[in-house]
XYZ file of N, CA, C and O in Angstrom:
596
model
N 84.382 82.595 56.557
C 85.440 83.030 57.465
C 86.077 81.846 58.194
O 87.212 81.770 58.270
N 85.247 80.877 58.669
C 85.731 79.713 59.384
C 86.616 78.857 58.493
O 87.575 78.294 59.018
N 86.260 78.688 57.221
C 87.076 77.918 56.396
C 88.449 78.564 56.207
O 89.497 77.880 56.208
N 88.440 79.849 56.084
C 89.713 80.632 55.950
C 90.486 80.453 57.247
O 91.700 80.268 57.189
N 89.836 80.534 58.381
C 90.533 80.392 59.653
C 91.132 79.005 59.762
O 92.277 78.827 60.235
N 90.319 78.014 59.385
C 90.842 76.577 59.415
C 92.094 76.446 58.561
O 93.010 75.777 58.957
N 92.017 76.972 57.364
C 93.210 76.861 56.496
C 94.406 77.628 57.044
O 95.534 77.285 56.898
N 94.131 78.789 57.691
C 95.220 79.595 58.268
C 95.883 78.921 59.470
O 97.078 78.891 59.594
N 95.102 78.213 60.269
C 95.579 77.608 61.514
C 95.912 76.108 61.402
O 96.556 75.527 62.288
N 95.456 75.462 60.291
C 95.624 74.041 60.161
C 94.642 73.237 60.967
O 94.917 72.045 61.241
N 93.590 73.842 61.426
C 92.510 73.073 62.164
C 91.657 72.322 61.235
O 90.896 72.930 60.444
N 91.712 71.021 61.260
C 90.890 70.169 60.377
C 91.352 70.059 58.933
O 90.727 69.379 58.135
N 92.430 70.717 58.632
C 93.017 70.640 57.321
C 94.496 71.088 57.383
O 94.921 71.511 58.447
N 95.214 70.958 56.303
C 96.558 71.393 56.283
C 96.620 72.914 56.238
O 95.682 73.581 55.670
N 97.642 73.461 56.875
C 97.788 75.007 56.747
C 98.005 75.360 55.333
O 98.856 74.741 54.592
N 97.332 76.374 54.867
C 97.469 76.906 53.523
C 97.133 78.352 53.513
O 95.946 78.747 53.538
N 98.173 79.172 53.587
C 97.972 80.622 53.649
C 97.246 81.211 52.424
O 96.514 82.185 52.540
N 97.568 80.601 51.341
C 96.890 81.163 50.073
C 95.443 80.880 50.087
O 94.570 81.755 49.841
N 95.003 79.598 50.365
C 93.604 79.278 50.448
C 92.948 80.073 51.592
O 91.821 80.614 51.393
N 93.693 80.238 52.696
C 93.074 81.012 53.804
C 92.814 82.379 53.354
O 91.734 82.959 53.622
N 93.765 83.046 52.668
C 93.535 84.420 52.236
C 92.386 84.535 51.237
O 91.613 85.491 51.272
N 92.207 83.526 50.368
C 91.153 83.611 49.395
C 89.842 83.468 50.106
O 88.855 84.239 49.742
N 89.709 82.542 51.027
C 88.402 82.410 51.837
C 88.154 83.626 52.656
O 87.015 84.080 52.784
N 89.215 84.246 53.230
C 89.064 85.387 54.047
C 88.593 86.663 53.213
O 87.799 87.500 53.676
N 89.093 86.740 51.985
C 88.645 87.757 51.024
C 87.159 87.591 50.739
O 86.446 88.601 50.751
N 86.727 86.406 50.596
C 85.286 86.114 50.305
C 84.467 86.503 51.509
O 83.457 87.197 51.370
N 84.902 86.144 52.689
C 84.125 86.482 53.939
C 84.089 87.930 54.094
O 83.049 88.547 54.553
N 85.165 88.658 53.796
C 85.231 90.150 53.961
C 84.266 90.947 53.018
O 83.943 92.102 53.228
N 83.775 90.282 51.974
C 82.871 90.951 51.066
C 81.652 91.484 51.666
O 81.075 92.444 51.290
N 81.234 90.841 52.846
C 80.014 91.341 53.493
C 80.283 92.532 54.372
O 79.348 93.124 54.978
N 81.526 92.967 54.512
C 81.879 94.202 55.176
C 81.941 94.052 56.731
O 82.008 95.070 57.362
N 82.079 92.839 57.229
C 82.271 92.685 58.641
C 83.661 93.135 59.027
O 84.596 92.590 58.451
N 83.770 94.135 59.919
C 85.077 94.703 60.204
C 86.149 93.684 60.698
O 87.322 93.794 60.249
N 85.753 92.706 61.452
C 86.682 91.720 61.988
C 87.212 90.875 60.809
O 88.343 90.541 60.746
N 86.328 90.526 59.902
C 86.708 89.737 58.750
C 87.678 90.493 57.925
O 88.647 89.982 57.375
N 87.362 91.777 57.684
C 88.234 92.607 56.906
C 89.638 92.796 57.494
O 90.612 92.804 56.762
N 89.656 92.950 58.774
C 90.913 93.127 59.485
C 91.789 91.898 59.354
O 92.970 91.985 59.027
N 91.249 90.702 59.569
C 91.956 89.446 59.494
C 92.435 89.280 58.054
O 93.577 88.938 57.820
N 91.572 89.472 57.064
C 91.977 89.422 55.652
C 93.195 90.316 55.393
O 94.145 89.871 54.779
N 93.127 91.544 55.854
C 94.217 92.478 55.558
C 95.506 92.030 56.205
O 96.582 92.116 55.556
N 95.448 91.513 57.357
C 96.660 91.029 58.067
C 97.257 89.843 57.306
O 98.441 89.777 57.054
N 96.438 88.942 56.881
C 96.943 87.715 56.109
C 97.521 88.167 54.799
O 98.553 87.728 54.477
N 96.812 89.047 54.145
C 97.308 89.496 52.803
C 98.633 90.193 52.910
O 99.450 90.099 52.026
N 98.842 90.982 53.937
C 100.119 91.695 54.122
C 101.260 90.783 54.281
O 102.412 91.131 53.936
N 101.029 89.545 54.743
C 102.142 88.567 54.985
C 102.460 87.740 53.688
O 103.416 86.981 53.737
N 101.693 87.898 52.665
C 101.946 87.139 51.425
C 102.956 87.809 50.507
O 102.962 89.015 50.404
N 103.748 86.963 49.832
C 104.644 87.443 48.853
C 103.870 87.723 47.536
O 102.763 87.255 47.360
N 104.439 88.473 46.638
C 103.746 88.856 45.379
C 103.144 87.671 44.585
O 102.012 87.675 44.155
N 103.959 86.634 44.472
C 103.430 85.502 43.710
C 102.255 84.770 44.530
O 101.351 84.282 43.908
N 102.367 84.739 45.865
C 101.284 84.221 46.628
C 100.059 85.093 46.542
O 98.934 84.559 46.490
N 100.280 86.375 46.485
C 99.091 87.312 46.342
C 98.339 86.984 45.091
O 97.136 87.042 44.977
N 99.112 86.776 43.990
C 98.440 86.453 42.712
C 97.765 85.143 42.718
O 96.622 85.017 42.252
N 98.297 84.129 43.396
C 97.619 82.841 43.540
C 96.298 83.034 44.379
O 95.300 82.488 44.064
N 96.403 83.822 45.370
C 95.264 84.149 46.232
C 94.157 84.823 45.478
O 93.001 84.471 45.542
N 94.583 85.774 44.612
C 93.647 86.499 43.759
C 92.895 85.575 42.833
O 91.670 85.648 42.716
N 93.650 84.703 42.222
C 92.968 83.766 41.253
C 92.047 82.767 41.974
O 90.952 82.467 41.479
N 92.498 82.304 43.131
C 91.653 81.361 43.918
C 90.356 82.112 44.395
O 89.273 81.557 44.291
N 90.543 83.305 44.855
C 89.420 84.084 45.266
C 88.401 84.299 44.152
O 87.176 84.159 44.360
N 88.898 84.559 42.970
C 88.026 84.752 41.795
C 87.217 83.472 41.541
O 85.987 83.558 41.308
N 87.847 82.344 41.619
C 87.174 81.068 41.457
C 86.133 80.868 42.580
O 84.945 80.494 42.241
N 86.480 81.203 43.801
C 85.540 81.016 44.995
C 84.314 81.919 44.761
O 83.149 81.541 45.102
N 84.535 83.142 44.289
C 83.406 84.037 44.088
C 82.339 83.441 43.143
O 81.199 83.631 43.341
N 82.802 82.768 42.079
C 81.890 82.149 41.142
C 81.080 81.010 41.742
O 80.024 80.633 41.250
N 81.632 80.393 42.759
C 80.998 79.237 43.372
C 80.322 79.528 44.695
O 79.248 78.945 45.045
N 80.976 80.424 45.492
C 80.479 80.580 46.858
C 80.075 82.000 47.326
O 79.741 82.163 48.404
N 80.151 82.979 46.405
C 79.644 84.304 46.754
C 78.198 84.295 46.988
O 77.461 83.344 46.592
N 77.642 85.260 47.647
C 76.202 85.385 47.877
C 75.403 85.330 46.590
O 74.422 84.566 46.494
N 75.871 85.974 45.583
C 75.143 85.960 44.285
C 75.220 84.545 43.694
O 74.196 84.078 43.136
N 76.337 83.864 43.758
C 76.463 82.520 43.191
C 75.613 81.514 43.922
O 74.896 80.706 43.288
N 75.525 81.672 45.236
C 74.672 80.711 46.004
C 73.208 80.953 45.752
O 72.428 80.048 45.605
N 72.838 82.200 45.662
C 71.507 82.564 45.388
C 71.067 82.046 43.964
O 70.004 81.511 43.808
N 71.972 82.243 43.004
C 71.734 81.733 41.671
C 71.516 80.231 41.636
O 70.574 79.731 41.078
N 72.310 79.500 42.380
C 72.168 78.050 42.476
C 70.843 77.661 43.035
O 70.241 76.741 42.556
N 70.414 78.354 44.122
C 69.145 77.936 44.665
C 67.982 78.286 43.718
O 66.991 77.581 43.653
N 68.055 79.349 43.022
C 67.052 79.726 41.962
C 67.008 78.694 40.881
O 65.892 78.254 40.443
N 68.183 78.242 40.423
C 68.219 77.229 39.385
C 67.591 75.902 39.935
O 66.917 75.224 39.075
N 67.878 75.561 41.142
C 67.156 74.368 41.733
C 65.654 74.572 41.728
O 64.883 73.649 41.318
N 65.156 75.675 42.163
C 63.715 75.957 42.127
C 63.211 75.837 40.731
O 62.157 75.312 40.479
N 63.934 76.425 39.766
C 63.504 76.460 38.400
C 63.371 74.990 37.779
O 62.379 74.706 37.123
N 64.319 74.173 38.108
C 64.248 72.758 37.657
C 63.095 72.069 38.320
O 62.402 71.303 37.691
N 62.864 72.350 39.618
C 61.781 71.667 40.294
C 60.400 72.127 39.724
O 59.496 71.345 39.531
N 60.299 73.408 39.314
C 59.076 73.894 38.744
C 58.861 73.247 37.388
O 57.702 72.900 37.000
N 59.919 73.079 36.592
C 59.770 72.474 35.313
C 59.274 71.042 35.407
O 58.449 70.615 34.667
N 59.863 70.291 36.384
C 59.454 68.937 36.629
C 57.978 68.863 37.073
O 57.196 68.094 36.575
N 57.616 69.750 37.921
C 56.220 69.806 38.417
C 55.230 70.211 37.324
O 54.122 69.644 37.272
N 55.647 71.154 36.563
C 54.729 71.612 35.493
C 54.477 70.583 34.390
O 53.390 70.495 33.883
N 55.457 69.686 34.198
C 55.274 68.579 33.239
C 54.155 67.639 33.645
O 53.454 67.143 32.796
N 53.933 67.536 34.904
C 52.857 66.650 35.382
C 51.701 67.418 36.026
O 50.962 66.918 36.805
N 51.580 68.727 35.621
C 50.584 69.613 36.286
C 49.178 69.112 36.096
O 48.359 69.317 36.977
N 48.901 68.475 34.965
C 47.506 68.087 34.738
C 47.092 67.033 35.721
O 45.839 66.862 36.014
N 48.002 66.161 36.190
C 47.646 65.077 37.065
C 47.998 65.375 38.506
O 48.092 64.455 39.319
N 48.192 66.546 38.853
C 48.615 66.977 40.220
C 47.480 66.772 41.219
O 46.356 67.175 40.946
N 47.856 66.265 42.364
C 46.914 66.291 43.480
C 46.939 67.621 44.076
O 47.749 68.427 43.789
N 46.068 67.841 45.022
C 46.033 69.130 45.708
C 47.304 69.366 46.460
O 47.802 70.477 46.499
N 47.884 68.318 47.063
C 49.162 68.445 47.767
C 50.273 68.845 46.836
O 51.091 69.686 47.191
N 50.335 68.181 45.673
C 51.402 68.557 44.733
C 51.267 69.971 44.169
O 52.246 70.647 43.964
N 50.018 70.364 44.000
C 49.733 71.788 43.543
C 50.196 72.771 44.610
O 50.815 73.775 44.290
N 49.986 72.428 45.871
C 50.384 73.362 46.969
C 51.941 73.330 47.041
O 52.519 74.436 47.139
N 52.583 72.222 46.857
C 54.070 72.140 46.806
C 54.560 73.029 45.672
O 55.535 73.713 45.771
N 53.895 72.920 44.511
C 54.336 73.695 43.328
C 54.234 75.225 43.642
O 55.107 75.950 43.409
N 53.126 75.570 44.300
C 52.970 77.054 44.669
C 53.999 77.458 45.644
O 54.441 78.636 45.643
N 54.400 76.635 46.556
C 55.457 76.973 47.537
C 56.751 77.234 46.853
O 57.457 78.212 47.088
N 57.149 76.366 45.947
C 58.413 76.455 45.195
C 58.313 77.696 44.314
O 59.332 78.466 44.168
N 57.203 77.925 43.717
C 57.017 79.077 42.821
C 57.228 80.375 43.618
O 57.943 81.290 43.168
N 56.593 80.445 44.777
C 56.738 81.651 45.609
C 58.184 81.749 46.147
O 58.757 82.934 46.136
N 58.817 80.715 46.470
C 60.194 80.683 46.919
C 61.118 81.266 45.818
O 62.012 82.111 46.082
N 60.909 80.737 44.610
C 61.774 81.200 43.499
C 61.472 82.694 43.244
O 62.476 83.441 42.954
N 60.237 83.125 43.234
C 59.933 84.519 43.035
C 60.641 85.391 44.068
O 61.239 86.427 43.750
N 60.570 84.949 45.329
C 61.225 85.760 46.431
C 62.752 85.793 46.196
O 63.368 86.865 46.398
N 63.323 84.664 45.818
C 64.716 84.632 45.564
C 65.152 85.524 44.352
O 66.189 86.192 44.377
N 64.303 85.587 43.344
C 64.585 86.436 42.238
C 64.506 87.938 42.653
O 65.325 88.701 42.163
N 63.622 88.218 43.518
C 63.518 89.647 44.004
C 64.775 89.968 44.772
O 65.363 91.052 44.598
N 65.225 88.974 45.650
C 66.441 89.275 46.470
C 67.619 89.376 45.509
O 68.441 90.286 45.698
N 67.713 88.519 44.478
C 68.805 88.613 43.539
C 68.813 89.953 42.820
O 69.855 90.548 42.612
N 67.629 90.444 42.458
C 67.520 91.744 41.725
C 68.049 92.806 42.628
O 68.785 93.691 42.131
N 67.832 92.745 43.964
C 68.251 93.859 44.909
C 69.754 93.635 45.174
O 70.493 94.594 45.106
N 70.154 92.460 45.518
C 71.642 92.146 45.854
C 72.487 92.432 44.709
O 73.600 93.018 44.897
N 72.107 92.015 43.557
C 72.991 92.166 42.335
C 72.783 93.455 41.606
O 73.461 93.755 40.672
N 71.844 94.277 42.087
C 71.508 95.561 41.465
C 71.105 95.360 39.974
O 71.711 95.870 39.073
N 70.106 94.444 39.867
C 69.521 94.195 38.531
C 68.121 94.706 38.493
O 67.145 93.900 38.627
N 67.895 96.022 38.291
C 66.528 96.588 38.387
C 65.543 96.046 37.411
O 64.359 95.987 37.698
N 65.995 95.610 36.198
C 65.051 95.107 35.228
C 64.935 93.667 35.216
O 64.271 93.069 34.304
N 65.407 92.988 36.253
C 65.306 91.496 36.234
C 63.887 91.006 36.368
O 63.127 91.439 37.242
N 63.542 90.056 35.514
C 62.220 89.444 35.535
C 62.147 88.560 36.824
O 62.937 87.663 36.925
N 61.109 88.791 37.624
C 61.025 88.035 38.839
C 59.878 87.064 38.863
O 59.604 86.380 39.803
N 59.246 86.951 37.726
C 58.145 86.030 37.603
C 58.721 84.640 37.096
O 59.306 84.555 36.019
N 58.660 83.649 37.946
C 59.276 82.351 37.609
C 58.791 81.734 36.301
O 59.498 80.999 35.637
N 57.548 82.094 35.927
C 56.997 81.543 34.672
C 57.627 82.198 33.449
O 57.581 81.615 32.379
N 58.132 83.420 33.661
C 58.603 84.136 32.369
C 60.161 84.408 32.438
O 60.665 84.850 31.384
N 60.844 84.064 33.520
C 62.230 84.315 33.632
C 63.060 83.441 32.670
O 62.700 82.307 32.428
N 64.091 84.071 32.076
C 64.968 83.309 31.211
C 66.238 82.998 32.081
O 67.050 83.897 32.365
N 66.373 81.764 32.500
C 67.458 81.402 33.429
C 68.837 81.574 32.786
O 69.793 81.930 33.412
N 68.961 81.378 31.457
C 70.218 81.595 30.814
C 70.655 83.050 30.942
O 71.839 83.385 31.139
N 69.704 83.995 30.743
C 69.981 85.445 30.891
C 70.375 85.740 32.360
O 71.297 86.524 32.585
N 69.659 85.202 33.296
C 69.972 85.482 34.699
C 71.315 84.915 35.084
O 72.157 85.689 35.643
N 71.662 83.788 34.603
C 73.001 83.222 34.871
C 74.114 84.072 34.286
O 75.115 84.344 34.902
N 73.874 84.501 33.045
C 74.859 85.392 32.422
C 75.013 86.675 33.143
O 76.134 87.147 33.342
N 73.939 87.291 33.575
C 73.977 88.522 34.257
C 74.774 88.354 35.669
O 75.561 89.219 35.958
N 74.450 87.374 36.350
C 75.088 87.084 37.605
C 76.586 86.881 37.460
O 77.392 87.483 38.190
N 77.031 86.054 36.523
C 78.457 85.829 36.278
C 79.136 87.082 35.804
O 80.249 87.367 36.231
N 78.467 87.866 35.045
C 79.010 89.140 34.514
C 79.217 90.099 35.796
O 80.235 90.773 35.848
N 78.218 90.148 36.646
C 78.308 91.015 37.847
C 79.460 90.478 38.725
O 80.161 91.338 39.283
N 79.566 89.285 38.936
C 80.603 88.690 39.801
C 81.960 89.108 39.256
O 82.831 89.537 39.947
N 82.132 88.998 37.860
C 83.406 89.386 37.275
C 83.612 90.934 37.320
O 84.749 91.420 37.591
N 82.531 91.597 37.039
C 82.573 93.021 37.016
C 82.970 93.708 38.371
O 83.678 94.661 38.405
N 82.507 93.102 39.394
C 82.736 93.694 40.739
C 83.957 93.050 41.389
O 84.106 93.183 42.643
N 84.746 92.283 40.637
C 85.874 91.586 41.277
C 86.943 92.618 41.553
O 87.505 93.285 40.727
N 87.267 92.675 42.922
C 88.309 93.635 43.296
C 89.672 93.042 43.085
O 89.958 91.988 43.559
N 90.546 93.737 42.307
C 91.837 93.222 42.083
C 92.765 93.517 43.195
O 92.717 94.286 44.003
């Protein structure tokens, strides 16, 4: 919301109504009434060509900054960290094993949240068995599938 506000008012950046509207659309996804109201006011002031530019920018933002996209990015970081840790698992100290377990638990928790947030009831939430390519495909498909035109 604040990035949209900054683009709308020119605070800290140049005024850009199209970018502002795209950011405000993203903020409004959470259902906050104030965010939705501001989004609607800004969208009403755009011309048809600007609305289309806003829609395309919003679609890009969803793939990078939506709740599902951010959650996926954090899960991917956990997954990479677990792969690195597992490679040296035989030589792990007690401290490194504890760190591994913390990341493992964190990734599992995030997979559970992703399953609920994205409505993926069959999502594998065991970090040892999850197929990250499948998860990434599912998330991107859901982001596109739920894209409001």
